[in-house]
Amino acid sequence: MNFELFITRHILGKSKENLSAPAIRIAIVSIALGLSVMILAISILTGFQQEIRNKVSGFAAHITITSYDFNKSLESTPVLMDQPFYPYLDTVEGIRNIQVFATKGGIIKTEDQMEGVIFKGVGFDYDWDILSKWLIDGRMPVFSTEKRSTEIAISSTIANKLEFKLGDDVRMYFVTEGQSQPRGRKYEIVGIYSSGLEDFDAHYIYGDIRQIQRLNNWTEDMVSGFEVMINDFDQVEIIGEDIKSRIGYHLKSETVKQSEEQIFSWLELQDINVVVIIILMVVVAGFSMISALLILILEKTNMIGILKA
């Protein structure tokens, strides 16, 4: 017979003389509930943080390589695609993909509304996996080697605001340096996505990078920069330093934590909530254990004396 199990069953028995059993059961339930709340809180926060950073990385990429003149105005100095690290950087351990991109600010005009947007041009090497998960209608744009594609994917936020639907034509206007009149282009909506990040959904439109090259009077080997996608987000800073040593001094690399510093600082503040919850649950569980033990000791004084003897 298991001696410890025998004693435990005697203590938790339903005897009329055993007054501590209900208190012990209540203590066990409170401790189990506290542990459940702690595990649940940590799981929810960890999942929330991971989902947010995955979505931000889907828009901004894990690591971005651009010229030093690149800024938030979206009118960047072009970078040549002919670089020693492109496209061979994706062979480095931990790096999943490297892709070119170009951005340009534009205005969508309808009969009664106008909306400023960011046209993000991507190429054949773009990884559509993340954006495809957010797709709610249609498909992703398809590019042809023969001519520039006019297909675009817009967010549900823009579509609802401007009353667009799948298959509609969108008229966009761009201001090009050296020209007094804006240049208009017509695109076809083939996909509508929703990431849940309002700040990004309200601005980004995806299309063919050759459209931006033509608007900026760039050659086919000119882009705004390169985006690097990695396998493990926790390694983003280590891989970012490794990339800095590979690209030379004429280009700069920036991790998503640096480019979207406000968002990631806000995510780090969420850890305080978990710490507070854990402390409260530990205090409650601790008092429950102490009170149960005190009741048990006071009631089982005779048993303790016999066992000690």
One Martini backbone bead per residue (centre of mass of N, CA, C, O) as a GRO file, in nm:
protein
  309
    1MET     BB    1   0.098   0.036   0.020
    2ASN     BB    2   0.043   0.373  -0.010
    3PHE     BB    3   0.102   0.586   0.240
    4GLU     BB    4   0.040   0.870   0.127
    5LEU     BB    5  -0.237   0.795   0.005
    6PHE     BB    6  -0.370   0.710   0.269
    7ILE     BB    7  -0.349   0.983   0.414
    8THR     BB    8  -0.498   1.154   0.201
    9ARG     BB    9  -0.770   1.004   0.214
   10HIS     BB   10  -0.818   1.064   0.514
   11ILE     BB   11  -0.818   1.377   0.493
   12LEU     BB   12  -1.041   1.371   0.236
   13GLY     BB   13  -1.258   1.262   0.377
   14LYS     BB   14  -1.622   1.216   0.486
   15SER     BB   15  -1.591   1.271   0.767
   16LYS     BB   16  -1.723   1.440   1.036
   17GLU     BB   17  -1.430   1.506   1.161
   18ASN     BB   18  -1.355   1.623   0.867
   19LEU     BB   19  -1.326   1.973   0.825
   20SER     BB   20  -1.083   2.024   0.599
   21ALA     BB   21  -1.171   1.920   0.319
   22PRO     BB   22  -1.316   2.166   0.186
   23ALA     BB   23  -1.073   2.362   0.207
   24ILE     BB   24  -0.880   2.195   0.034
   25ARG     BB   25  -1.052   2.190  -0.223
   26ILE     BB   26  -1.059   2.494  -0.261
   27ALA     BB   27  -0.753   2.528  -0.285
   28ILE     BB   28  -0.715   2.350  -0.533
   29VAL     BB   29  -0.901   2.510  -0.724
   30SER     BB   30  -0.755   2.787  -0.700
   31ILE     BB   31  -0.482   2.693  -0.804
   32ALA     BB   32  -0.579   2.580  -1.076
   33LEU     BB   33  -0.704   2.845  -1.173
   34GLY     BB   34  -0.447   3.017  -1.161
   35LEU     BB   35  -0.281   2.848  -1.362
   36SER     BB   36  -0.480   2.876  -1.598
   37VAL     BB   37  -0.465   3.183  -1.624
   38MET     BB   38  -0.162   3.203  -1.677
   39ILE     BB   39  -0.152   3.026  -1.931
   40LEU     BB   40  -0.365   3.186  -2.093
   41ALA     BB   41  -0.227   3.465  -2.090
   42ILE     BB   42   0.036   3.379  -2.228
   43SER     BB   43  -0.090   3.258  -2.484
   44ILE     BB   44  -0.243   3.507  -2.587
   45LEU     BB   45  -0.005   3.706  -2.602
   46THR     BB   46   0.184   3.540  -2.781
   47GLY     BB   47  -0.015   3.516  -3.019
   48PHE     BB   48  -0.059   3.819  -3.062
   49GLN     BB   49   0.235   3.901  -3.116
   50GLN     BB   50   0.284   3.708  -3.354
   51GLU     BB   51   0.059   3.815  -3.540
   52ILE     BB   52   0.150   4.109  -3.560
   53ARG     BB   53   0.446   4.062  -3.662
   54ASN     BB   54   0.360   3.906  -3.918
   55LYS     BB   55   0.198   4.139  -4.047
   56VAL     BB   56   0.417   4.354  -4.049
   57SER     BB   57   0.621   4.177  -4.213
   58GLY     BB   58   0.438   4.157  -4.466
   59PHE     BB   59   0.479   4.464  -4.533
   60ALA     BB   60   0.800   4.531  -4.431
   61ALA     BB   61   0.962   4.311  -4.361
   62HIS     BB   62   1.231   4.202  -4.187
   63ILE     BB   63   1.435   4.315  -4.416
   64THR     BB   64   1.580   4.622  -4.544
   65ILE     BB   65   1.722   4.730  -4.862
   66THR     BB   66   1.874   5.050  -4.911
   67SER     BB   67   1.920   5.358  -4.952
   68TYR     BB   68   2.005   5.651  -4.778
   69ASP     BB   69   1.756   5.817  -4.927
   70PHE     BB   70   1.550   5.662  -4.794
   71ASN     BB   71   1.203   5.739  -4.718
   72LYS     BB   72   0.870   5.832  -4.623
   73SER     BB   73   0.799   5.970  -4.912
   74LEU     BB   74   0.846   5.738  -5.152
   75GLU     BB   75   1.092   5.903  -5.289
   76SER     BB   76   1.344   5.729  -5.429
   77THR     BB   77   1.652   5.615  -5.474
   78PRO     BB   78   1.777   5.415  -5.687
   79VAL     BB   79   1.854   5.064  -5.722
   80LEU     BB   80   2.049   4.825  -5.825
   81MET     BB   81   2.012   4.485  -5.895
   82ASP     BB   82   2.322   4.466  -5.935
   83GLN     BB   83   2.419   4.255  -5.685
   84PRO     BB   84   2.613   4.039  -5.495
   85PHE     BB   85   2.345   3.942  -5.312
   86TYR     BB   86   2.181   3.920  -5.587
   87PRO     BB   87   1.995   3.627  -5.521
   88TYR     BB   88   2.204   3.474  -5.298
   89LEU     BB   89   2.093   3.535  -5.002
   90ASP     BB   90   1.890   3.279  -4.981
   91THR     BB   91   2.140   3.075  -4.905
   92VAL     BB   92   2.135   3.167  -4.632
   93GLU     BB   93   2.106   3.092  -4.321
   94GLY     BB   94   1.761   3.183  -4.238
   95ILE     BB   95   1.688   3.258  -4.535
   96ARG     BB   96   1.407   3.257  -4.752
   97ASN     BB   97   1.395   3.558  -4.896
   98ILE     BB   98   1.451   3.771  -5.189
   99GLN     BB   99   1.315   4.099  -5.279
  100VAL     BB  100   1.178   4.327  -5.480
  101PHE     BB  101   1.101   4.690  -5.468
  102ALA     BB  102   0.839   4.952  -5.503
  103THR     BB  103   0.743   5.292  -5.423
  104LYS     BB  104   0.431   5.497  -5.457
  105GLY     BB  105   0.256   5.776  -5.449
  106GLY     BB  106  -0.108   5.810  -5.460
  107ILE     BB  107  -0.431   5.869  -5.633
  108ILE     BB  108  -0.764   5.800  -5.585
  109LYS     BB  109  -1.031   5.848  -5.831
  110THR     BB  110  -1.355   5.940  -5.820
  111GLU     BB  111  -1.648   6.103  -5.859
  112ASP     BB  112  -1.656   6.171  -5.510
  113GLN     BB  113  -1.351   6.065  -5.452
  114MET     BB  114  -1.041   6.069  -5.247
  115GLU     BB  115  -0.725   5.869  -5.220
  116GLY     BB  116  -0.446   5.798  -5.044
  117VAL     BB  117  -0.168   5.592  -5.157
  118ILE     BB  118   0.033   5.285  -5.179
  119PHE     BB  119   0.236   5.175  -5.430
  120LYS     BB  120   0.336   4.833  -5.451
  121GLY     BB  121   0.603   4.701  -5.618
  122VAL     BB  122   0.643   4.378  -5.766
  123GLY     BB  123   0.784   4.072  -5.848
  124PHE     BB  124   0.857   3.744  -5.927
  125ASP     BB  125   1.003   3.710  -5.624
  126TYR     BB  126   0.751   3.728  -5.469
  127ASP     BB  127   0.599   3.654  -5.154
  128TRP     BB  128   0.250   3.551  -5.130
  129ASP     BB  129   0.178   3.392  -4.870
  130ILE     BB  130   0.083   3.610  -4.670
  131LEU     BB  131  -0.129   3.758  -4.850
  132SER     BB  132  -0.304   3.503  -4.910
  133LYS     BB  133  -0.416   3.476  -4.613
  134TRP     BB  134  -0.584   3.765  -4.653
  135LEU     BB  135  -0.766   3.665  -4.863
  136ILE     BB  136  -1.127   3.729  -4.956
  137ASP     BB  137  -1.094   3.800  -5.275
  138GLY     BB  138  -0.987   3.634  -5.532
  139ARG     BB  139  -0.654   3.728  -5.638
  140MET     BB  140  -0.345   3.746  -5.732
  141PRO     BB  141  -0.132   3.890  -5.916
  142VAL     BB  142  -0.033   3.853  -6.262
  143PHE     BB  143   0.268   3.809  -6.437
  144SER     BB  144   0.432   3.916  -6.736
  145THR     BB  145   0.704   3.911  -6.960
  146GLU     BB  146   0.582   4.091  -7.199
  147LYS     BB  147   0.411   4.278  -6.991
  148ARG     BB  148   0.255   4.498  -6.811
  149SER     BB  149   0.069   4.488  -6.531
  150THR     BB  150  -0.281   4.588  -6.420
  151GLU     BB  151  -0.287   4.430  -6.168
  152ILE     BB  152  -0.454   4.441  -5.843
  153ALA     BB  153  -0.432   4.471  -5.478
  154ILE     BB  154  -0.670   4.537  -5.230
  155SER     BB  155  -0.827   4.653  -4.965
  156SER     BB  156  -1.119   4.653  -4.785
  157THR     BB  157  -1.099   4.942  -4.689
  158ILE     BB  158  -1.083   5.076  -4.970
  159ALA     BB  159  -1.326   4.937  -5.101
  160ASN     BB  160  -1.542   5.046  -4.900
  161LYS     BB  161  -1.481   5.351  -4.921
  162LEU     BB  162  -1.494   5.345  -5.264
  163GLU     BB  163  -1.678   5.119  -5.381
  164PHE     BB  164  -1.535   4.850  -5.445
  165LYS     BB  165  -1.488   4.571  -5.671
  166LEU     BB  166  -1.448   4.302  -5.832
  167GLY     BB  167  -1.321   4.416  -6.155
  168ASP     BB  168  -1.257   4.695  -6.119
  169ASP     BB  169  -1.166   5.013  -6.212
  170VAL     BB  170  -0.865   5.208  -6.147
  171ARG     BB  171  -0.786   5.548  -6.084
  172MET     BB  172  -0.454   5.676  -6.099
  173TYR     BB  173  -0.233   5.927  -5.950
  174PHE     BB  174   0.089   6.073  -6.041
  175VAL     BB  175   0.387   6.226  -5.924
  176THR     BB  176   0.651   6.352  -6.124
  177GLU     BB  177   0.954   6.442  -6.160
  178GLY     BB  178   0.941   6.721  -6.389
  179GLN     BB  179   0.621   6.732  -6.368
  180SER     BB  180   0.320   6.919  -6.362
  181GLN     BB  181   0.155   6.667  -6.434
  182PRO     BB  182  -0.028   6.415  -6.366
  183ARG     BB  183  -0.029   6.060  -6.383
  184GLY     BB  184  -0.241   5.832  -6.537
  185ARG     BB  185  -0.388   5.513  -6.423
  186LYS     BB  186  -0.517   5.187  -6.511
  187TYR     BB  187  -0.674   4.941  -6.301
  188GLU     BB  188  -0.728   4.600  -6.190
  189ILE     BB  189  -0.929   4.423  -5.975
  190VAL     BB  190  -0.831   4.084  -5.838
  191GLY     BB  191  -0.793   4.165  -5.522
  192ILE     BB  192  -0.895   4.113  -5.171
  193TYR     BB  193  -0.776   4.226  -4.856
  194SER     BB  194  -0.726   4.133  -4.489
  195SER     BB  195  -0.527   4.195  -4.191
  196GLY     BB  196  -0.633   4.411  -3.947
  197LEU     BB  197  -0.442   4.655  -4.022
  198GLU     BB  198  -0.538   4.967  -4.063
  199ASP     BB  199  -0.279   5.132  -4.137
  200PHE     BB  200  -0.219   4.945  -4.387
  201ASP     BB  201  -0.492   4.897  -4.536
  202ALA     BB  202  -0.535   5.217  -4.600
  203HIS     BB  203  -0.274   5.212  -4.830
  204TYR     BB  204  -0.215   4.936  -4.968
  205ILE     BB  205  -0.097   4.850  -5.303
  206TYR     BB  206  -0.069   4.582  -5.539
  207GLY     BB  207   0.188   4.538  -5.801
  208ASP     BB  208   0.372   4.616  -6.065
  209ILE     BB  209   0.697   4.730  -6.080
  210ARG     BB  210   0.693   4.842  -6.380
  211GLN     BB  211   0.505   5.080  -6.326
  212ILE     BB  212   0.707   5.245  -6.152
  213GLN     BB  213   0.941   5.253  -6.351
  214ARG     BB  214   0.782   5.416  -6.560
  215LEU     BB  215   0.696   5.661  -6.382
  216ASN     BB  216   1.019   5.719  -6.300
  217ASN     BB  217   1.212   5.656  -6.539
  218TRP     BB  218   1.316   5.368  -6.522
  219THR     BB  219   1.484   5.099  -6.535
  220GLU     BB  220   1.472   4.749  -6.503
  221ASP     BB  221   1.733   4.774  -6.279
  222MET     BB  222   1.535   4.951  -6.094
  223VAL     BB  223   1.495   5.011  -5.738
  224SER     BB  224   1.422   5.071  -5.403
  225GLY     BB  225   1.474   4.758  -5.311
  226PHE     BB  226   1.511   4.508  -5.050
  227GLU     BB  227   1.362   4.203  -4.933
  228VAL     BB  228   1.384   4.012  -4.625
  229MET     BB  229   1.314   3.674  -4.548
  230ILE     BB  230   1.267   3.478  -4.260
  231ASN     BB  231   1.225   3.203  -4.042
  232ASP     BB  232   1.323   3.355  -3.765
  233PHE     BB  233   1.236   3.624  -3.578
  234ASP     BB  234   1.446   3.599  -3.336
  235GLN     BB  235   1.690   3.646  -3.571
  236VAL     BB  236   1.677   3.940  -3.694
  237GLU     BB  237   1.926   4.083  -3.564
  238ILE     BB  238   2.148   3.886  -3.647
  239ILE     BB  239   2.089   3.889  -3.954
  240GLY     BB  240   2.112   4.195  -3.987
  241GLU     BB  241   2.418   4.208  -3.923
  242ASP     BB  242   2.504   4.016  -4.150
  243ILE     BB  243   2.397   4.190  -4.387
  244LYS     BB  244   2.569   4.442  -4.340
  245SER     BB  245   2.841   4.282  -4.415
  246ARG     BB  246   2.737   4.218  -4.728
  247ILE     BB  247   2.643   4.511  -4.872
  248GLY     BB  248   2.793   4.740  -4.764
  249TYR     BB  249   2.823   5.112  -4.763
  250HIS     BB  250   2.598   5.203  -4.993
  251LEU     BB  251   2.404   5.050  -4.798
  252LYS     BB  252   2.104   4.981  -4.611
  253SER     BB  253   1.988   4.817  -4.313
  254GLU     BB  254   1.652   4.718  -4.187
  255THR     BB  255   1.457   4.636  -3.946
  256VAL     BB  256   1.135   4.606  -3.835
  257LYS     BB  257   1.203   4.720  -3.549
  258GLN     BB  258   1.306   4.995  -3.672
  259SER     BB  259   1.075   5.083  -3.874
  260GLU     BB  260   0.852   4.968  -3.634
  261GLU     BB  261   0.898   5.075  -3.332
  262GLN     BB  262   0.619   5.142  -3.208
  263ILE     BB  263   0.486   4.864  -3.227
  264PHE     BB  264   0.708   4.699  -3.065
  265SER     BB  265   0.688   4.868  -2.808
  266TRP     BB  266   0.392   4.798  -2.754
  267LEU     BB  267   0.432   4.489  -2.733
  268GLU     BB  268   0.624   4.500  -2.485
  269LEU     BB  269   0.409   4.624  -2.288
  270GLN     BB  270   0.228   4.362  -2.267
  271ASP     BB  271   0.408   4.210  -2.056
  272ILE     BB  272   0.302   4.356  -1.802
  273ASN     BB  273   0.027   4.215  -1.784
  274VAL     BB  274   0.137   3.933  -1.725
  275VAL     BB  275   0.291   3.999  -1.466
  276VAL     BB  276   0.045   4.092  -1.304
  277ILE     BB  277  -0.120   3.829  -1.326
  278ILE     BB  278   0.089   3.641  -1.198
  279ILE     BB  279   0.113   3.782  -0.925
  280LEU     BB  280  -0.185   3.756  -0.842
  281MET     BB  281  -0.202   3.443  -0.865
  282VAL     BB  282   0.023   3.380  -0.662
  283VAL     BB  283  -0.105   3.517  -0.418
  284VAL     BB  284  -0.367   3.357  -0.414
  285ALA     BB  285  -0.239   3.074  -0.405
  286GLY     BB  286  -0.071   3.122  -0.150
  287PHE     BB  287  -0.308   3.177   0.048
  288SER     BB  288  -0.450   2.909  -0.003
  289MET     BB  289  -0.221   2.727   0.099
  290ILE     BB  290  -0.183   2.847   0.380
  291SER     BB  291  -0.473   2.812   0.486
  292ALA     BB  292  -0.487   2.504   0.444
  293LEU     BB  293  -0.244   2.431   0.626
  294LEU     BB  294  -0.348   2.558   0.891
  295ILE     BB  295  -0.603   2.391   0.913
  296LEU     BB  296  -0.464   2.116   0.905
  297ILE     BB  297  -0.277   2.151   1.152
  298LEU     BB  298  -0.496   2.215   1.368
  299GLU     BB  299  -0.662   1.945   1.319
  300LYS     BB  300  -0.382   1.745   1.291
  301THR     BB  301  -0.212   1.727   1.557
  302ASN     BB  302  -0.227   1.431   1.640
  303MET     BB  303  -0.121   1.308   1.378
  304ILE     BB  304   0.152   1.450   1.380
  305GLY     BB  305   0.248   1.331   1.646
  306ILE     BB  306   0.237   1.032   1.562
  307LEU     BB  307   0.424   1.054   1.313
  308LYS     BB  308   0.671   1.160   1.469
  309ALA     BB  309   0.675   0.905   1.665
   0.00000   0.00000   0.00000
